[in-house]
Tab-separated table of C-alpha atoms in Angstrom:
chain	number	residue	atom	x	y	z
A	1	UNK	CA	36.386	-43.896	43.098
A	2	UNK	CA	35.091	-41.199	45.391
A	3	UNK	CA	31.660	-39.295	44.561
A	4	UNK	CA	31.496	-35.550	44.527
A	5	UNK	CA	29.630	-34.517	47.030
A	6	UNK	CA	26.124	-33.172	46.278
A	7	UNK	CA	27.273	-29.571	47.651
A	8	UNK	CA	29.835	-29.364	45.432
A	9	UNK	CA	27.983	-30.830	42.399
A	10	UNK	CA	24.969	-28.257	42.430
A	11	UNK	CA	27.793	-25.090	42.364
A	12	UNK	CA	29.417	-26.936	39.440
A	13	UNK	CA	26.427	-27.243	37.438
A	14	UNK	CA	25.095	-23.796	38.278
A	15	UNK	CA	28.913	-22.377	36.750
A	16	UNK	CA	28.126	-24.282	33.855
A	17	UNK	CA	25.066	-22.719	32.777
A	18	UNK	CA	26.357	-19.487	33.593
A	19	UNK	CA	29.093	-19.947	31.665
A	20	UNK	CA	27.031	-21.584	29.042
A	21	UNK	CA	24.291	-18.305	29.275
A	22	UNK	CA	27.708	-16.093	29.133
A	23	UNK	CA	29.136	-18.395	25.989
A	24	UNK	CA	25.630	-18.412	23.904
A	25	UNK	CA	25.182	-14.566	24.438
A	26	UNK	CA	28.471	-13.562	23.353
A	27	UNK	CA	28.540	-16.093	20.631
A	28	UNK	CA	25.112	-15.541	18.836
A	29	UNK	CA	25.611	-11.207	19.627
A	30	UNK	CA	24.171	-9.373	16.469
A	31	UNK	CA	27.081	-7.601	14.775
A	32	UNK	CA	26.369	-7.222	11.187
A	33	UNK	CA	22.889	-5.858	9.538
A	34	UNK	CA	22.612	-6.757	5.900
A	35	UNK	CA	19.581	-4.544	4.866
A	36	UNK	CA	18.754	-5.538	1.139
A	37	UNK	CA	16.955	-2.288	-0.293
A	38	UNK	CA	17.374	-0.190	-3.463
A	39	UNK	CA	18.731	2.702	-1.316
A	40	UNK	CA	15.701	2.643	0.923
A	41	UNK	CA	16.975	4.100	4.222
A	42	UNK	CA	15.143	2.579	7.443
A	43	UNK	CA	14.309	4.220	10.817
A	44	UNK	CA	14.569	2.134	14.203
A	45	UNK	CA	17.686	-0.182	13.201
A	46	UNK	CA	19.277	0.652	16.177
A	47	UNK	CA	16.634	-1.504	18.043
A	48	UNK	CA	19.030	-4.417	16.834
A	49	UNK	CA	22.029	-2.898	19.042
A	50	UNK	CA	23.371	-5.916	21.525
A	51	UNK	CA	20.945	-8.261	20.693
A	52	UNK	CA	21.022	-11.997	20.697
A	53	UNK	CA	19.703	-14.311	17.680
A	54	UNK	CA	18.455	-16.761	19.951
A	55	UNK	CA	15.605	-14.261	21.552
A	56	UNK	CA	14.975	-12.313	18.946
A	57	UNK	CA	11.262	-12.232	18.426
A	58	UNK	CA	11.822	-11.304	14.571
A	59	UNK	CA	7.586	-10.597	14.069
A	60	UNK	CA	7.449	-8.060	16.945
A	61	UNK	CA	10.286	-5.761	15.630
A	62	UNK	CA	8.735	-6.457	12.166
A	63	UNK	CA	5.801	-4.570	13.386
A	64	UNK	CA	7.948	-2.234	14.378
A	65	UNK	CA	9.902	-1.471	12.453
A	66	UNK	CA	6.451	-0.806	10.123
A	67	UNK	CA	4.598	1.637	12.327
A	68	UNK	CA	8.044	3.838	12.258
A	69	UNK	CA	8.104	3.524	8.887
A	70	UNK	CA	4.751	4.635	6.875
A	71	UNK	CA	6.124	4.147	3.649
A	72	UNK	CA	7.521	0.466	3.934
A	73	UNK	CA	4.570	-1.530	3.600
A	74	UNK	CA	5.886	-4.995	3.938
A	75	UNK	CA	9.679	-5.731	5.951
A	76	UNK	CA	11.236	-9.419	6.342
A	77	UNK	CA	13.944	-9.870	8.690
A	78	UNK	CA	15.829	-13.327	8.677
A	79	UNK	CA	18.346	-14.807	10.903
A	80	UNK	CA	22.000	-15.705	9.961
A	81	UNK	CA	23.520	-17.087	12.302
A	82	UNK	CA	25.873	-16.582	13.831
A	83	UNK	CA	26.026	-12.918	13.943
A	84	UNK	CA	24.051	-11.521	11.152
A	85	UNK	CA	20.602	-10.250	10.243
A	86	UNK	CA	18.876	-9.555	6.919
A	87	UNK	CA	16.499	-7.251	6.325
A	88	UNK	CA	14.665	-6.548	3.163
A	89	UNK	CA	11.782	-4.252	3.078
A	90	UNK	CA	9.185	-3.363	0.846
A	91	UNK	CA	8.280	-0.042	-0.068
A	92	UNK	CA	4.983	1.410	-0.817
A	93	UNK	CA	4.475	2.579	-4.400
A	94	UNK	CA	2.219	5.516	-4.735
A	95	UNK	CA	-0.707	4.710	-7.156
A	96	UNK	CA	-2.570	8.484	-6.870
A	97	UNK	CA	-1.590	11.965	-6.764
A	98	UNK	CA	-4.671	13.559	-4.463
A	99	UNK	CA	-5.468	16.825	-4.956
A	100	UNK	CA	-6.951	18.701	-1.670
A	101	UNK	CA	-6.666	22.633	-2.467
A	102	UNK	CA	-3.544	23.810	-2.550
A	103	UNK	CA	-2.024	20.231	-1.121
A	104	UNK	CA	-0.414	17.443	-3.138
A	105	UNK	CA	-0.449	13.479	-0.972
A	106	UNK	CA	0.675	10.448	-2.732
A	107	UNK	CA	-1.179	7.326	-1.729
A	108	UNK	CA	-0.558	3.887	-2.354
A	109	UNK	CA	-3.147	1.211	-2.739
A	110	UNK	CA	-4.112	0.597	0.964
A	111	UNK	CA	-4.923	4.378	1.087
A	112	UNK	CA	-1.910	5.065	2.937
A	113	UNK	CA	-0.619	8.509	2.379
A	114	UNK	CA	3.402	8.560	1.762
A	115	UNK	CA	6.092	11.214	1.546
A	116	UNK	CA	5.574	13.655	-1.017
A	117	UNK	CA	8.111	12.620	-3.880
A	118	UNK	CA	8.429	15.034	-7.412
A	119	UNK	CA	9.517	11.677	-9.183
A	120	UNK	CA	6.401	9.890	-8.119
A	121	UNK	CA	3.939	12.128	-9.655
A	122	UNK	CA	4.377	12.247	-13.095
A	123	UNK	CA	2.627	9.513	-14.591
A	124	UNK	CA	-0.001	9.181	-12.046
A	125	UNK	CA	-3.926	9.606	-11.692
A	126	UNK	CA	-5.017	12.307	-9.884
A	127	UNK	CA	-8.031	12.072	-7.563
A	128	UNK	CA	-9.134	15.376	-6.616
A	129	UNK	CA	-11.234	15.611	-3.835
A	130	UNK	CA	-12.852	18.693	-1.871
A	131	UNK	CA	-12.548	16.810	1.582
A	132	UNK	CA	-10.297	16.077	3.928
A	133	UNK	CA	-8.172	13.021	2.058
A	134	UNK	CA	-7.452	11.639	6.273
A	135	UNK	CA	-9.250	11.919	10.053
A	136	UNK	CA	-7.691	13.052	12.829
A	137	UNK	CA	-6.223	9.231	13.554
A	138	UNK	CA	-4.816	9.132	9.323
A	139	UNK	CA	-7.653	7.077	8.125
A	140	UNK	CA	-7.871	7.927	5.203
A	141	UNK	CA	-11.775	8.695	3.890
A	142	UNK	CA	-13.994	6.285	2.833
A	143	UNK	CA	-14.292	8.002	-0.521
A	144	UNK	CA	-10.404	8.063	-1.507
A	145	UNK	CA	-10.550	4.685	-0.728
A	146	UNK	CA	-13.473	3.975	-3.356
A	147	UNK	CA	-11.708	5.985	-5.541
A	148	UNK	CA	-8.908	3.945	-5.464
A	149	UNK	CA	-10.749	0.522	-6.030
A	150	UNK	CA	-11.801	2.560	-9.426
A	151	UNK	CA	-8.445	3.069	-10.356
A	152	UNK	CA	-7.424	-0.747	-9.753
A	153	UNK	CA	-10.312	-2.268	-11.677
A	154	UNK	CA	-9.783	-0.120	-14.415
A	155	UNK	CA	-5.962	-1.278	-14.577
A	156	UNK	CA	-7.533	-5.180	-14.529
A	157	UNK	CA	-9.631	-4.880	-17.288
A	158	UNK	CA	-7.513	-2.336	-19.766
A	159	UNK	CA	-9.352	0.779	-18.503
A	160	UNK	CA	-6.537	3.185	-17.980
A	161	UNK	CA	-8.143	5.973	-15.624
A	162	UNK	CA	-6.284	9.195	-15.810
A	163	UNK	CA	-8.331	11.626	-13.307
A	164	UNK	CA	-11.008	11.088	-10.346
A	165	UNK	CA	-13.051	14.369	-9.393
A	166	UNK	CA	-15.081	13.807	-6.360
A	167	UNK	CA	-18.300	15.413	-6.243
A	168	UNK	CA	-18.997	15.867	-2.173
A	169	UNK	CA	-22.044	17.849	-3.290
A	170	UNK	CA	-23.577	15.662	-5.713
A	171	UNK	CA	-22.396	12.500	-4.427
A	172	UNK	CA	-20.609	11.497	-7.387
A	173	UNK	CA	-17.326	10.656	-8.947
A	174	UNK	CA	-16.345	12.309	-12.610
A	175	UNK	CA	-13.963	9.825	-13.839
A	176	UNK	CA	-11.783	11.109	-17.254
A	177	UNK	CA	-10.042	7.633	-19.195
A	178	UNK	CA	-7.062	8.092	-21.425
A	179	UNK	CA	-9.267	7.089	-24.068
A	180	UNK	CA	-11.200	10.523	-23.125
A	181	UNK	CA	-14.570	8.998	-22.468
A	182	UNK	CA	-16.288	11.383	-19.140
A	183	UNK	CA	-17.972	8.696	-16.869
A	184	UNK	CA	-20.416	10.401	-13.760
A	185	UNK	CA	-21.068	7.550	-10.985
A	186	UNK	CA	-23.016	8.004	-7.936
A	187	UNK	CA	-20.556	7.357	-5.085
A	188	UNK	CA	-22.911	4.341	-4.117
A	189	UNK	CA	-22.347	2.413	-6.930
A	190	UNK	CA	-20.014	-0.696	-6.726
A	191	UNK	CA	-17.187	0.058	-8.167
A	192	UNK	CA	-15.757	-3.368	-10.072
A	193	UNK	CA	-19.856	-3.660	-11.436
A	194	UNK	CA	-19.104	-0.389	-12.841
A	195	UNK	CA	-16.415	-1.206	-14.466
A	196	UNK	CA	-17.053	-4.316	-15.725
A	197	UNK	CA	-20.163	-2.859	-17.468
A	198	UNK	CA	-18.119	0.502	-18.827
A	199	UNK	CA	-15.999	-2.647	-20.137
A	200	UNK	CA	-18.711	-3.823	-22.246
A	201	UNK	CA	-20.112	-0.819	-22.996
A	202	UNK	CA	-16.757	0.683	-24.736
A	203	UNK	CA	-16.038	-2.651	-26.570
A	204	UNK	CA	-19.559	-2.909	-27.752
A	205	UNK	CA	-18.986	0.699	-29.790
A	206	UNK	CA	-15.662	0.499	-30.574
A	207	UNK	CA	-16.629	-2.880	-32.678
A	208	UNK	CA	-19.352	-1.028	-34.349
A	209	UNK	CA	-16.265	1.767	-35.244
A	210	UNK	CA	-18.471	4.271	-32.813
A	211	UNK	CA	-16.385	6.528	-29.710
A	212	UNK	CA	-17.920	6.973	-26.845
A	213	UNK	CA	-17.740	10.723	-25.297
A	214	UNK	CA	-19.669	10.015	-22.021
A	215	UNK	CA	-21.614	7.911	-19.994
A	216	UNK	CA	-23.800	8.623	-17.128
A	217	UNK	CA	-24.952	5.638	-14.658
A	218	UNK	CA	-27.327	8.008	-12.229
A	219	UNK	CA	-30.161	6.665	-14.078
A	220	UNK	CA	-31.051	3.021	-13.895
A	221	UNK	CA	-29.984	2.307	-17.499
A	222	UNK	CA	-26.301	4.233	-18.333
A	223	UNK	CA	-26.908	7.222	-20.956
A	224	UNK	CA	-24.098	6.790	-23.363
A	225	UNK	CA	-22.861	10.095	-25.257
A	226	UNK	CA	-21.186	9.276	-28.778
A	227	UNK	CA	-18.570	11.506	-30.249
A	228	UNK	CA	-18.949	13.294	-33.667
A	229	UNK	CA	-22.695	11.898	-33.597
A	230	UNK	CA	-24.054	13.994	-30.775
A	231	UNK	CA	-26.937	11.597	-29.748
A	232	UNK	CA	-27.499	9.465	-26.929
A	233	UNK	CA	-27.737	5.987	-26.608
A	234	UNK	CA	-28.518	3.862	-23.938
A	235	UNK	CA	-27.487	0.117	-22.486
């Protein structure tokens, strides 16, 4: 049996991984998206056209596909081979209608402002503020962001919180419940100690059949004004 030579072998096996390069990009070309979404459309898709599965780097176009989409907040892309790729994204729910002078921004709960929706707004607290809800690079301000950490407390411990005013002046937040108790907090305050102890407080008064109208926390013990009584008690 004769050998092949070596100068013919080399050539041979450089046509088959050509051909094998050729075969696997062909073979594994994306040709199908399946985007799983409840009518959520998606910008940058095309960044899929004539790709392969096999090099897709599926976390870089994640990202993004993310920073061209503000309002997505989370997006999984799988492989399905051989042609297909699924995508399902997550959108951003807006948890506060902010108020800045004559401007409406819905913001979700990473302080992220979305896409004005009429839908959206309804049923959600307002946080009106006097300053400027974002910077120049869309973080949003400091104070929002507190705000918002109100709002999500209150939702953990049965404290439904229907308006934040933010006092720039003063320093403080006016916070209005459904249950219509007025609540002033100095902006310094930590936010789940606050309302943990408005927890406490409320239960304690409600057992004894007594409504609370407001509560002030600027002093070192909270000032708590009763309804129908109009006298103050204190922690």
């Amino acid at each position: 049996m004769k050998k092949v030579p070596n100068r013919l072998f080399l050539p041979m096996i450089y046509f088959l991984l050509i051909f094998l390069f050729i075969f696997l990009l062909k073979e594994f070309e994306i040709k199908k998206l399946i985007l799983i979404s409840s009518g959520k459309d998606i910008k940058g898709l095309n960044v899929f056209n004539r790709r392969n599965l096999l090099f897709l780097d599926t976390e870089k176009i994640s990202k993004m596909l993310l920073e061209q989409n503000k309002d997505i907040r989370t997006v999984k892309i799988t492989k399905k081979f051989p042609h297909s790729i699924i995508i399902i994204p997550t959108a951003r729910i807006p948890k506060a209608l902010i108020i800045y002078k004559n401007l409406n921004y819905l913001i979700d709960e990473d302080g992220i402002l979305l896409p004005k929706d009429n839908k959206s707004t309804t049923e959600l607290p307002i946080i009106e503020t006097v300053i400027v809800p974002y910077s120049s690079n869309n973080i949003t301000d400091w104070r929002i962001n507190k705000a918002l950490s109100y709002l999500a407390y209150g939702l953990k411990s049965g404290i439904i919180i229907e308006k934040i005013i933010i006092d720039n002046q003063n320093d403080d937040y006016f916070i209005s419940t459904k249950d219509g108790e007025k609540v002033i907090v100095p902006q310094i305050n930590d936010s789940g100690y606050v309302i943990a102890s408005l927890q406490i407080i409320i239960s304690r008064f409600r057992i004894e059949g007594k409504f609370i109208k407001s509560i002030d926390y600027r002093v070192e013990k909270p000032i708590v004004l009763l309804k129908d009584e109009g006298k103050i008690s204190s922690q």
